[in-house]
Coordinates of C-alpha atoms and ligand atoms in Angstrom, one line a residue:
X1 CA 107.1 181.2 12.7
X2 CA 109.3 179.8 9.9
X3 CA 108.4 180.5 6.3
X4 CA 108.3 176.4 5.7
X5 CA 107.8 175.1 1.6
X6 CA 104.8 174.2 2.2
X7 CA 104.2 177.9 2.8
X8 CA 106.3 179.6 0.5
X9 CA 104.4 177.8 -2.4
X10 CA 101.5 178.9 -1.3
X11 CA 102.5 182.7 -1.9
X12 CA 104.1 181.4 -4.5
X13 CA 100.9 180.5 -6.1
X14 CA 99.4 183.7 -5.1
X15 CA 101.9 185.6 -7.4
X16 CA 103.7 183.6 -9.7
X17 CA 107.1 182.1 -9.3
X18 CA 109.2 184.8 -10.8
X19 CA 107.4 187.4 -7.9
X20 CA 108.6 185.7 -5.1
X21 CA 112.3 184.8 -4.1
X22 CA 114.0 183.4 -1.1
X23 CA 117.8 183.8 -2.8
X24 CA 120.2 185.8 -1.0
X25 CA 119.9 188.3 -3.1
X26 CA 116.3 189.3 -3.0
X27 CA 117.0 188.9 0.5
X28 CA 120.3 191.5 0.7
X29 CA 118.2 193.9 -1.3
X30 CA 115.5 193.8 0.7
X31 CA 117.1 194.1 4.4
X32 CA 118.3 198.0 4.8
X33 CA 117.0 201.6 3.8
X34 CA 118.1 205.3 4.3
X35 CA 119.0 204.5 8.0
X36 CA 121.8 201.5 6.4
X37 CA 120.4 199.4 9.2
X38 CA 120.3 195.7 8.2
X39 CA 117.5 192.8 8.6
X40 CA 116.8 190.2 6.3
X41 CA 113.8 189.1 5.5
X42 CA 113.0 185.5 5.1
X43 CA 111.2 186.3 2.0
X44 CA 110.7 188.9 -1.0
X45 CA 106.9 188.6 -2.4
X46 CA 106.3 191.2 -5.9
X47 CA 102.2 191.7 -5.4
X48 CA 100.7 193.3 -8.8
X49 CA 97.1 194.0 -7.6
X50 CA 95.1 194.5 -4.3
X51 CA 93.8 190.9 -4.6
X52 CA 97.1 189.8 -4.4
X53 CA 98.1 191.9 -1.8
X54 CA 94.5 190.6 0.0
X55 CA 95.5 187.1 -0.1
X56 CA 99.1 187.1 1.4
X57 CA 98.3 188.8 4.3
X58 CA 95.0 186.8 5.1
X59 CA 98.4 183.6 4.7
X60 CA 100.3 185.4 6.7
X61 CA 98.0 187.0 9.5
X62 CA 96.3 183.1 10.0
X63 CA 100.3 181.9 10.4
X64 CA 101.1 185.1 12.2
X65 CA 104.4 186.0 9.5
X66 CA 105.4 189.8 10.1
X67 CA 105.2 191.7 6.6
X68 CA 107.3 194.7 5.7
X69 CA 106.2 196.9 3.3
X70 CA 108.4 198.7 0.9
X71 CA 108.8 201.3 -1.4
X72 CA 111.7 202.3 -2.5
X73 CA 113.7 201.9 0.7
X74 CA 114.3 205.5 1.2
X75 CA 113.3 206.3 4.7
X76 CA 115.1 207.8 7.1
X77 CA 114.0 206.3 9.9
X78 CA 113.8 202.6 9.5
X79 CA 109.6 202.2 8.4
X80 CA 110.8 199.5 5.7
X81 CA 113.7 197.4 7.4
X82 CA 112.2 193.9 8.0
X83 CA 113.4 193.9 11.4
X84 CA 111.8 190.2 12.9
X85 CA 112.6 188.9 9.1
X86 CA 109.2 187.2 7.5
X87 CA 108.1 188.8 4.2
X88 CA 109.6 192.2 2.7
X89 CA 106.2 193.3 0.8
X90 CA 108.1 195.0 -2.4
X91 CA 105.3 197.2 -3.9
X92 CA 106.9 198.7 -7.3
X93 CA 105.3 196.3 -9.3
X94 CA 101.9 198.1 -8.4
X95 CA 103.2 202.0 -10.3
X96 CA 100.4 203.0 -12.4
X97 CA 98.8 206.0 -12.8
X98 CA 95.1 205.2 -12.9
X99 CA 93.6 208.2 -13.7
X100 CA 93.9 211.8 -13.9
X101 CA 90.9 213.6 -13.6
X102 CA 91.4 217.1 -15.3
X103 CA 87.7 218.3 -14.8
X104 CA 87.8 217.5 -11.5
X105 CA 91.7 218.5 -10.8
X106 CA 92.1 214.7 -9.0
X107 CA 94.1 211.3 -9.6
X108 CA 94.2 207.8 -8.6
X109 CA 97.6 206.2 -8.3
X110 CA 99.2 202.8 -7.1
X111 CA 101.7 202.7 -4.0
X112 CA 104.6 201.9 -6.7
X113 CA 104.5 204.9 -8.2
X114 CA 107.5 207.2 -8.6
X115 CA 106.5 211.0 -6.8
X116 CA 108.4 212.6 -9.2
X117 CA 107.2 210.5 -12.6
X118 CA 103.5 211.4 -10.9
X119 CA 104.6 215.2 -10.7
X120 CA 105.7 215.5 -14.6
X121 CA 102.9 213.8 -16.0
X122 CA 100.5 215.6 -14.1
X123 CA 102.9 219.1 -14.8
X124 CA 102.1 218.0 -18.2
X125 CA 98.4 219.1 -18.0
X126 CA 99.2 222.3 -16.3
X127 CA 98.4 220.6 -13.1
X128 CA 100.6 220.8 -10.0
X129 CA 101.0 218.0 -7.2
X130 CA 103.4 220.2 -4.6
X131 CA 104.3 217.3 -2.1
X132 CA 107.9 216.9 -2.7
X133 CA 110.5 215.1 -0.3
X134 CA 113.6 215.6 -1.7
X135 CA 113.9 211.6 -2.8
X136 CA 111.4 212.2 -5.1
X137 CA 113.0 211.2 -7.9
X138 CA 113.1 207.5 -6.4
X139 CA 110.6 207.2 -3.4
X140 CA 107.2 206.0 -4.2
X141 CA 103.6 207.4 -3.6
X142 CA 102.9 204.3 -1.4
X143 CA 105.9 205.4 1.1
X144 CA 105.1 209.1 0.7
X145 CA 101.8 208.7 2.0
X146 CA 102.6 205.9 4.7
X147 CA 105.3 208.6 6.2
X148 CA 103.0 211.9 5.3
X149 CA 106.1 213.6 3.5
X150 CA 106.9 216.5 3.6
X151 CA 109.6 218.6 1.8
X152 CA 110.2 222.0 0.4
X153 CA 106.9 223.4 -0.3
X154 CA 105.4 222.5 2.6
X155 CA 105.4 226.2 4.5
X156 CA 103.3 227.6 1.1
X157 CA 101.1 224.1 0.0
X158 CA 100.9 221.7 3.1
X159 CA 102.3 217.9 3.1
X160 CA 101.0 214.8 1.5
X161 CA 98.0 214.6 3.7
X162 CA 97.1 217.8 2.5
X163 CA 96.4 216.0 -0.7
X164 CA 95.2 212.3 -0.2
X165 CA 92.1 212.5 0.0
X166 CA 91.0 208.5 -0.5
X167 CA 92.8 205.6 0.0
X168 CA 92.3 202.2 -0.8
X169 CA 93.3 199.9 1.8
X170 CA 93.9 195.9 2.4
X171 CA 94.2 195.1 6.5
X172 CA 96.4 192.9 8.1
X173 CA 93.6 190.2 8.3
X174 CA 93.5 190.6 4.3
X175 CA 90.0 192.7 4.3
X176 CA 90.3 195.4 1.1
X177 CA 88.2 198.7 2.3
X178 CA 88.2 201.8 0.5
X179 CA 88.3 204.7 2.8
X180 CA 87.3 208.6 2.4
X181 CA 85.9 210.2 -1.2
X182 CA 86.6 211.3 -4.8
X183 CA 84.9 214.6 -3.8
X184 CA 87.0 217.4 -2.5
X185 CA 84.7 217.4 0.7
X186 CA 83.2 214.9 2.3
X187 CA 82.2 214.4 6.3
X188 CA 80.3 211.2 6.1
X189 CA 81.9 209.7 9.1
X190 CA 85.3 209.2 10.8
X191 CA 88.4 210.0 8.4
X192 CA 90.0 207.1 8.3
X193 CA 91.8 208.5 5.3
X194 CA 93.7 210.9 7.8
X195 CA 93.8 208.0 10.0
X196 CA 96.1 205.7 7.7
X197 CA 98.2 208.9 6.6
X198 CA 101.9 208.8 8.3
X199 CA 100.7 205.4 9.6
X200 CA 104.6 203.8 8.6
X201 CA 103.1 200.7 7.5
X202 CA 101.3 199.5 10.6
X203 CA 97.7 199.6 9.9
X204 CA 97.4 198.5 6.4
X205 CA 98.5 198.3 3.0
X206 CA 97.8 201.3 0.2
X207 CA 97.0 199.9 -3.1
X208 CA 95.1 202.5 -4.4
X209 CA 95.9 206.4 -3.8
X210 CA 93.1 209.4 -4.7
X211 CA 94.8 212.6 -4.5
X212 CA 93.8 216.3 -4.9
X213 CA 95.8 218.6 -7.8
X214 CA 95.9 222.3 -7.9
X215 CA 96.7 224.8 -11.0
X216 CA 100.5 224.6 -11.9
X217 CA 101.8 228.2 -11.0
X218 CA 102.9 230.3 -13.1
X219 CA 106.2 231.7 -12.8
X220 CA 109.0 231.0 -9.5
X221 CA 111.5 233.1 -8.7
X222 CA 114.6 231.7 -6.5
X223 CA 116.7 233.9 -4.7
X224 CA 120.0 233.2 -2.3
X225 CA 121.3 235.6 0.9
X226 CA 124.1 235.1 3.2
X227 CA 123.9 236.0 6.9
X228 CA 126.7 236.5 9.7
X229 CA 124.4 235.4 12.1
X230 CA 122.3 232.9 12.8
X231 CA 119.8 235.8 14.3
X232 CA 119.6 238.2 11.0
X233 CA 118.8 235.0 8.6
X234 CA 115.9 233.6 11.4
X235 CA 114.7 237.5 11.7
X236 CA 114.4 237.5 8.0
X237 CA 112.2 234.7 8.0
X238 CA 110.0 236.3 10.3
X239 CA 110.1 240.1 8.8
X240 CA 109.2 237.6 5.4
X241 CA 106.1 235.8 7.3
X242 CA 105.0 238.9 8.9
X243 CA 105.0 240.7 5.7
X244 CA 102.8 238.1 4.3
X245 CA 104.4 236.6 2.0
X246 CA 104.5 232.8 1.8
X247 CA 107.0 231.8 -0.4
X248 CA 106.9 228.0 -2.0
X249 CA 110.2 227.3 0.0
X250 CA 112.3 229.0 2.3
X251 CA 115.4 226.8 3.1
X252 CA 118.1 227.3 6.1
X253 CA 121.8 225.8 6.0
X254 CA 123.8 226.6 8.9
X255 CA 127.7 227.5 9.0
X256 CA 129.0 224.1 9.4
X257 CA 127.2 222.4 6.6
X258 CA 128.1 225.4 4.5
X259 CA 131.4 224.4 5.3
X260 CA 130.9 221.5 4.6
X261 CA 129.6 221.6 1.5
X262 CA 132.9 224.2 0.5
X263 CA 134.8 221.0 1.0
X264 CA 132.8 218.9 -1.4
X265 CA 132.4 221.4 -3.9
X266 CA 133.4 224.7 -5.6
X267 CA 130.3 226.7 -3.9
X268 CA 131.8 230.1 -3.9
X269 CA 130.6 230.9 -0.4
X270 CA 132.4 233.8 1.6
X271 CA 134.4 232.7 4.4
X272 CA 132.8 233.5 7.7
X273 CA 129.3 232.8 6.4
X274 CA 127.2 231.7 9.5
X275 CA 123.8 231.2 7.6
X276 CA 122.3 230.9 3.9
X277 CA 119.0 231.1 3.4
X278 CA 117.3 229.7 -0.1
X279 CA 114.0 231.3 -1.1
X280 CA 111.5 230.7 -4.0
X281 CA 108.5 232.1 -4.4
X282 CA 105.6 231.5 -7.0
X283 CA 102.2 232.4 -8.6
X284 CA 101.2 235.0 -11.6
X285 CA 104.2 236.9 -13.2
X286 CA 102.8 240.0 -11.0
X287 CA 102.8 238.5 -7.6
X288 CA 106.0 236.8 -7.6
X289 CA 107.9 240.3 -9.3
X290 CA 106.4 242.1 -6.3
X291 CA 107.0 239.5 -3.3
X292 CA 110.9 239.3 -4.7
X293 CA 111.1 242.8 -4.7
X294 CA 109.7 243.0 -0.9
X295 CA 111.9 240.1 0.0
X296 CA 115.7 241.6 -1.5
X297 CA 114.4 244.3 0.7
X298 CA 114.0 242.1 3.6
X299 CA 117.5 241.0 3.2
X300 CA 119.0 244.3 3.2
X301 CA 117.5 244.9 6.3
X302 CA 118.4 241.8 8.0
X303 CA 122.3 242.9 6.7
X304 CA 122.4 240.2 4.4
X305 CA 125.4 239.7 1.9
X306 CA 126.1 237.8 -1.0
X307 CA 122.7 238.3 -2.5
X308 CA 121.6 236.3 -5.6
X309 CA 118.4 236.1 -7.6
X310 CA 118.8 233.6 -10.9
X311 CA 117.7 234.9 -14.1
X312 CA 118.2 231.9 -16.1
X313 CA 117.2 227.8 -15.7
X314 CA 121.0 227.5 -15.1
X315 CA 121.2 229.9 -12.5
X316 CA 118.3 228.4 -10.4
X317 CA 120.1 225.2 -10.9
X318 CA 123.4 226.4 -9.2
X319 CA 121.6 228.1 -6.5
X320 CA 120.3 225.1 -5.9
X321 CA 123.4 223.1 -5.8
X322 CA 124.7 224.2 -2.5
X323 CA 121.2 222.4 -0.5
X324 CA 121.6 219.9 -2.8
X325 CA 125.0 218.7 -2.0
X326 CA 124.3 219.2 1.3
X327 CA 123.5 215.1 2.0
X328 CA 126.8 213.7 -0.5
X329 CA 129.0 216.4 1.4
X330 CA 128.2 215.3 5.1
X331 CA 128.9 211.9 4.1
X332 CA 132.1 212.9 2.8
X333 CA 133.0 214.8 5.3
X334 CA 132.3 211.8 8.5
X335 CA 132.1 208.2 8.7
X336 CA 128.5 208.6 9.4
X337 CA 125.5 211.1 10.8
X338 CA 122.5 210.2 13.1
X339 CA 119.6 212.5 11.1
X340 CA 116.7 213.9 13.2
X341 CA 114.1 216.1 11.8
X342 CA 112.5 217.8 14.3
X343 CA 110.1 220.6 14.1
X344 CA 109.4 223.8 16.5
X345 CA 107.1 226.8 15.9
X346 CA 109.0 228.8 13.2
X347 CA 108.9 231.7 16.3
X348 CA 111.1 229.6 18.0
X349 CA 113.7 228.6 15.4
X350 CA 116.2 230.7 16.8
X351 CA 115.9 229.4 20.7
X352 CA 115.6 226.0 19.5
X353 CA 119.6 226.5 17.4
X354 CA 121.0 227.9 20.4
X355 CA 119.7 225.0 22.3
X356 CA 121.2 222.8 19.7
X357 CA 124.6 224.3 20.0
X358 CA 124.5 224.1 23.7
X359 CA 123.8 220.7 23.8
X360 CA 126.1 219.5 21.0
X361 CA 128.9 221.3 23.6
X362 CA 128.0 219.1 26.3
X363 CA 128.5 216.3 24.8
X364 CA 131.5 216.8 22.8
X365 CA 129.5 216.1 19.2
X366 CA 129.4 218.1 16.1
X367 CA 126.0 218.8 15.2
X368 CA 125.4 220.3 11.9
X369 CA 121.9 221.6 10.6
X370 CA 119.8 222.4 7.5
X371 CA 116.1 222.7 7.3
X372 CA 112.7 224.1 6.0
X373 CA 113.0 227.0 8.0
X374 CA 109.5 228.5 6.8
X375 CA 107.8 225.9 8.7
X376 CA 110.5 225.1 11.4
X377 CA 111.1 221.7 10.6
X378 CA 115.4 221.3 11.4
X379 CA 117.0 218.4 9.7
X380 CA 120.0 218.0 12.6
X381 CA 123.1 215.7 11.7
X382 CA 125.1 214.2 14.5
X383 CA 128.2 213.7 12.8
X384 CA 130.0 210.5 14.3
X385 CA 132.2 207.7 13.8
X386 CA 130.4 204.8 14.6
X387 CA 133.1 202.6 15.1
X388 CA 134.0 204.7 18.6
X389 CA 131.3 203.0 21.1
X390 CA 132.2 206.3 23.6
X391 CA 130.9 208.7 20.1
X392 CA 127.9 206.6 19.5
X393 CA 126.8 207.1 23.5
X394 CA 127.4 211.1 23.1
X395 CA 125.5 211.4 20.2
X396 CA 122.3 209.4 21.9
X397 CA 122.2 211.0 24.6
X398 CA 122.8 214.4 22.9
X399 CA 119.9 212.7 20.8
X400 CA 117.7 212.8 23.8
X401 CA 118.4 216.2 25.5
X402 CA 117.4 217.5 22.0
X403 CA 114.0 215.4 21.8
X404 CA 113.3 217.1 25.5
X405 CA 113.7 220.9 24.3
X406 CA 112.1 220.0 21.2
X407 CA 109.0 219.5 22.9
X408 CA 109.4 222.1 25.5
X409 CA 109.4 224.5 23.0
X410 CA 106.1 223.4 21.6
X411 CA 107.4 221.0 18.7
X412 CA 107.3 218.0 17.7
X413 CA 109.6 214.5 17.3
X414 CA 109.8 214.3 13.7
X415 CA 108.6 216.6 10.8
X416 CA 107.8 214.4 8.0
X417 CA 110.4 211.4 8.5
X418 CA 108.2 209.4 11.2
X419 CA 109.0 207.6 13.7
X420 CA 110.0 203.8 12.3
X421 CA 112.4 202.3 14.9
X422 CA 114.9 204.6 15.4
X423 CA 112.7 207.3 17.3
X424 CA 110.3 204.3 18.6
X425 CA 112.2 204.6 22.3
X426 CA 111.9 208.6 23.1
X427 CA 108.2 208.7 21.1
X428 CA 106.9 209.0 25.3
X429 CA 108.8 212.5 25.5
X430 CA 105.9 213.8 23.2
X431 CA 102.9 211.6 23.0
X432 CA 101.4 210.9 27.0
X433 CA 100.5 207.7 28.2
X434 CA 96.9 207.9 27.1
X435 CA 97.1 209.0 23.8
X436 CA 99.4 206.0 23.4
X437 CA 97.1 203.7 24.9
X438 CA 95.0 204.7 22.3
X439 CA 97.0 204.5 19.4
X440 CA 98.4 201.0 20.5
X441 CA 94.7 199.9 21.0
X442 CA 93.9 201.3 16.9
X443 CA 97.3 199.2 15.8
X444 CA 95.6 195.8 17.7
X445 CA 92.1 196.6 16.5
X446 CA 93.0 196.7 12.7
X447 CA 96.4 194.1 13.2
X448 CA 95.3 191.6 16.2
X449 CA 98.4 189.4 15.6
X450 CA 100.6 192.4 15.4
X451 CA 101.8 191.2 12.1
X452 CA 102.0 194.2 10.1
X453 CA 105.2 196.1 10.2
X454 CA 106.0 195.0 13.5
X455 CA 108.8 196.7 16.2
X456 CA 107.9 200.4 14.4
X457 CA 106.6 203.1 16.0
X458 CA 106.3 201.5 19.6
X459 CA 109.4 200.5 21.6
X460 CA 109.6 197.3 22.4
X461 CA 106.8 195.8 20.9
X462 CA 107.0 192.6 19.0
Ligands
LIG501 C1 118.3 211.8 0.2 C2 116.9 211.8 0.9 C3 116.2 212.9 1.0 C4 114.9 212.9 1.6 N1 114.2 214.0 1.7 C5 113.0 214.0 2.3 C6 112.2 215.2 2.3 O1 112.6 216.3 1.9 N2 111.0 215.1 2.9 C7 110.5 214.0 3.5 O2 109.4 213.9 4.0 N3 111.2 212.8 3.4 C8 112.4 212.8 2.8 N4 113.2 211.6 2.8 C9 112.7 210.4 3.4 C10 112.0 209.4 2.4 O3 112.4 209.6 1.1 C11 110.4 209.6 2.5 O4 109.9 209.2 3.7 C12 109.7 208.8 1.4 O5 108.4 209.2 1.3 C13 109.8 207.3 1.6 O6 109.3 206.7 0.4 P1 109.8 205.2 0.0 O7 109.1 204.8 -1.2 O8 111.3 205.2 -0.1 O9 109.3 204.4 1.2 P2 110.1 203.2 2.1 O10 111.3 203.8 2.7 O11 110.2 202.0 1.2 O12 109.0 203.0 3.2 C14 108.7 204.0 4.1 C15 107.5 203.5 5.0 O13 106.3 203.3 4.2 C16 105.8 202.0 4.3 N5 105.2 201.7 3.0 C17 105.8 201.7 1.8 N6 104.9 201.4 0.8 C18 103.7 201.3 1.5 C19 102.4 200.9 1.0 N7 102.0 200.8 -0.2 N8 101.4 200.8 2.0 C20 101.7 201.0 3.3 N9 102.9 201.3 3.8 C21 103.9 201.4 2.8 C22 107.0 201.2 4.7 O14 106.6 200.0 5.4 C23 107.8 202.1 5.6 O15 107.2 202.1 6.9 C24 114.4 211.6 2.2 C25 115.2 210.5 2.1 C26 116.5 210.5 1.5 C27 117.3 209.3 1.4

C-alpha cells in the first residue's frame, strides 16, 4: 500500500510538519545501516512521545504500512534497513534520561538515547551501566536493547538483558503496555520484558527503558600479551577462567587482522605474531593488583611475548588502539568484509578457529578474526571484493559451512548482532522447526498484519 497525501497528512498531523519528510534526503538517510545495504523508505516520521509513537502505528497497522525502526543505524545485520519501503520510524528525537534513581541504583531512559551519554552521566554518580557495544558512542538505548548488545564486558557483567529490567512498549496495533517492574525482582507472571529483549524491532516499539545500575568499580588494570600460537593465547584464557578470575574484558585478535592493523598503523607488533590477547580486569585496588599479578603469570606460562601492562591513562589508550583500529584497517585493507559474530563455548574456541581456517581453505577466502574471547563470541570477517560475483558465492557458502560447525560445536548464530536479514536464511541451522513455529506464531499474535519491521528475522516472510 502507497503512502497516498491523504495519508501522509495524517501522520503529518500526528507529529508536526517539520517531523515528517518524504524529500529524497530524509529518504537517502534513512535507507542503509552498518551492513551498507540500501532500501528507501517511502517516508521518515520524527515521534517525540509514546502517544505519538501509539497513533502512527494504529494509521499504519489499519492501512497495513510496514514501519522500520531506527536508532542510529548501526547494526550489523540489517534490523533498521526499510527493506519493503513504508515508514523509517527515526527514534532520536525520544533521548532523555528520565530518571536516575540513586537509592534504588535504577534508571528510566528513552529509545533515542546515546549508550555512551547514558554511561557518563550515570559514571557521574559513581554508578556503572557495563553494557557496552563498541558503537557506543553513537548507537542508541532503543537499538541496544532491541538487538540485546553485547560487547566487551560481557564475559565479567552479562549483556543488556542483564540490565533491562522494564520496558515500556507500543504494539504494532498501536496498544502502549508497560511490561516487567521497577523492583530488582519480580515473578508476577510471564517476562515479557525478556520476551521483547533482542526482539530486532519486530514485536513492538520501546519508548520507555528501566534499567538496573551497579557500583562503579574501582580501579582497572589493562594488560597486552603476544602469542606464537593460536593454542598458547586460547590456553591462557582457560588457565585465566580456571583460575577464577573473571576479568571485565578479555579480547582475541588473530594474526591476520594484526596484520592488518600493521598496515593501517604504527602498532609496533613483532613480526610472526599469531595472536594478541587484550585483558582488563577491575574491582577494589586489592583485587585487581592481585588478579594482574596471577594473570602476567599466566602469560609466562602460556610462553607469551611482548608483554605490556599500562601504567598511565595514555598507555591504556594505546593498548587499546590496536582493537580499535581493528574495523578502519580491514576496510582499508579490502573492498569489503561479510561480518559474522558467532559464539561457541569458550572450551571450544580453539576447535571452532581451526575449523575456521579449514573452511576459509576450501573456499579460497581470507577470513580474518577478532573477538570476546572470554565468552567465545568470534567476530569473523570474510574479506571480499564484491564486485567478483565468483568471490561473493565463496564467501556464502564458506558463510554456511561456518553456521553448521558453529552449531555443532554447541554455539550459537550470532552473539549480540542478531539476526536482521542477513542471517534470516540459515536461522533453521540453529532454531528447529518447532521453536520456530512458535516464535513466528508470538510475531503474528502481537503484529497480525505483519507490519512491524517486516522481512527480519524470518526468511522469506513479507
Ligand atoms: C563499529 C561498530 C561496532 C559495533 N560493536 C558492537 C559490539 O561490540 N557489540 C554489539 O552488541 N554490537 C555492536 N555493534 C552493532 C550495533 O552497534 C548494535 O547492535 C547497536 O545496539 C545498534 O544500535 P542502533 O541505535 O544503531 O540501532 P539500529 O541499527 O538503528 O537498529 C537496530 C535494531 O533495533 C531496532 N530498533 C531501534 N530502535 C528501536 C526502538 N526504540 N524500539 C524497538 N526497536 C528498535 C531496529 O528496528 C533494528 O532492528 C557495532 C556496530 C558498529 C558499526
Amino acid at each position: 500500500m502507497k503512502i497516498d497525501r491523504e495519508l501522509f497528512r495524517k501522520f503529518e498531523k500526528i507529529v508536526g510538519e517539520k517531523y515528517i519528510s518524504d524529500t529524497e534526503v530524509a529518504r537517502v538517510c534513512h535507507a542503509y545501516d552498518a551492513t551498507k545495504q540500501r532500501a528507501m523508505p517511502d517516508v521518515v516520521i520524527r515521534p517525540y512521545s509514546a502517544q505519538e509513537v501509539s497513533q502512527i502505528l494504529q494509521l499504519a497497522n489499519e492501512r497495513c504500512i510496514p514501519v522500520y525502526p531506527m536508532g542510529a543505524a548501526s547494526g550489523m545485520t540489517g534490523g533498521a534497513v526499510p527493506v519493503h519501503g513504508g515508514i523509517s520510524l527515526n527514534m532520536n528525537r525520544m533521548n532523555r534520561i528520565i530518571e536516575i534513581d540513586e537509592a534504588n541504583m535504577i534508571s528510566i531512559v528513552e529509545p533515542g538515547v546515546i549508550v555512551a551519554d547514558f554511561q557518563n552521566d550515570v559514571e557521574k554518580l559513581g554508578l556503572f551501566y557495563p553494557p557496552d557495544p563498541a558503537s557506543n558512542e553513537f548507537s542508541t538505548m532503543g537499538g541496544s536493547v532491541a538487538e540485546c548488545s553485547g560487547g566487551l564486558r560481557g564475559v565479567k557483567y552479562g549483556v543488556t538483558k542483564d540490565y533491562v529490567i522494564a520496558l515500556e512498549v507500543v504494539l504494532p496495533t498501536g496498544e502502549i503496555i508497560s511490561t516487567g517492574s521497577k523492583t530488582l525482582k519480580s515473578v508476577t507472571g510471564y517476562d515479557l520484558t525478556k520476551l521483547f529483549i533482542g526482539s530486532e524491532g519486530t514485536l513492538g516499539i520501546f519508548t520507555k527503558i528501566v534499567v538496573k545500575l551497579i557500583p562503579l568499580p574501582e580501579k582497572i588494570e589493562t594488560m597486552l600479551a603476544l602469542f606464537k600460537s593460536i593454542k598458547n593465547a586460547t590456553d591462557t584464557v582457560s588457565s585465566i577462567i580456571a583460575s577464577k578470575i573473571i576479568p571485565r574484558a578479555l579480547e582475541f585478535i588473530d594474526e591476520e587482522c594484526i596484520k592488518a592493523v600493521g598496515l593501517y598503523k604504527d602498532s609496533s607488533i613483532v613480526e610472526g605474531t599469531k595472536a594478541l590477547l587484550l585483558i582488563e580486569v577491575d574491582g577494589s585496588p586489592e583485587t585487581v593488583r592481585r588478579d594482574a599479578l596471577r594473570i602476567m603469570n599466566i602469560f609466562e606460562d602460556n610462553k607469551a611475548f611482548g608483554v605490556r601492562k599500562a601504567e598511565t591513562e595514555e598507555e591504556v589508550d594505546d593498548l587499546w588502539s590496536v582493537r580499535r583500529s581493528i574495523s578502519p584497517a580491514l576496510y582499508a585493507i579490502s573492498k569489503g568484509k561479510v561480518s559474522q559474530d558467532i559464539c561457541v563455548p569458550r572450551s571450544n574456541l580453539t576447535r571452532m578457529l581451526n575449523k575456521i581456517s579449514e573452511i576459509g581453505k576450501k573456499y579460497r577466502v581470507k577470513i580474518v578474526n577478532f573477538g570476546h574471547a572470554g565468552d567465545g563470541n568470534i567476530h569473523i570477517n570474510i574479506l571480499i571484493d564484491p564486485s567478483l560475483p565468483d568471490e561473493m558465492w565463496r564467501a556464502e557458502a564458506a558463510v554456511g559451512d561456518i553456521f553448521k560447525e558453529t552449531v555443532n560445536l554447541g554455539g550459537t548464530l550470532s552473539g549480540e548482532h542478531g539476526i536482521g536479514n542477513t542471517k534470516s536464511k540459515y536461522l533453521s541451522i540453529e532454531v528447529k522447526p518447532r521453536e520456530l513455529k512458535l516464535m513466528k506464531d508470538i510475531k503474528t499474535l502481537l503484529d497480525p498484519n505483519g507490519i512491524l519491521n517486516p522481512g527480519k528475522i524470518f526468511y522469506n516472510t513479507a
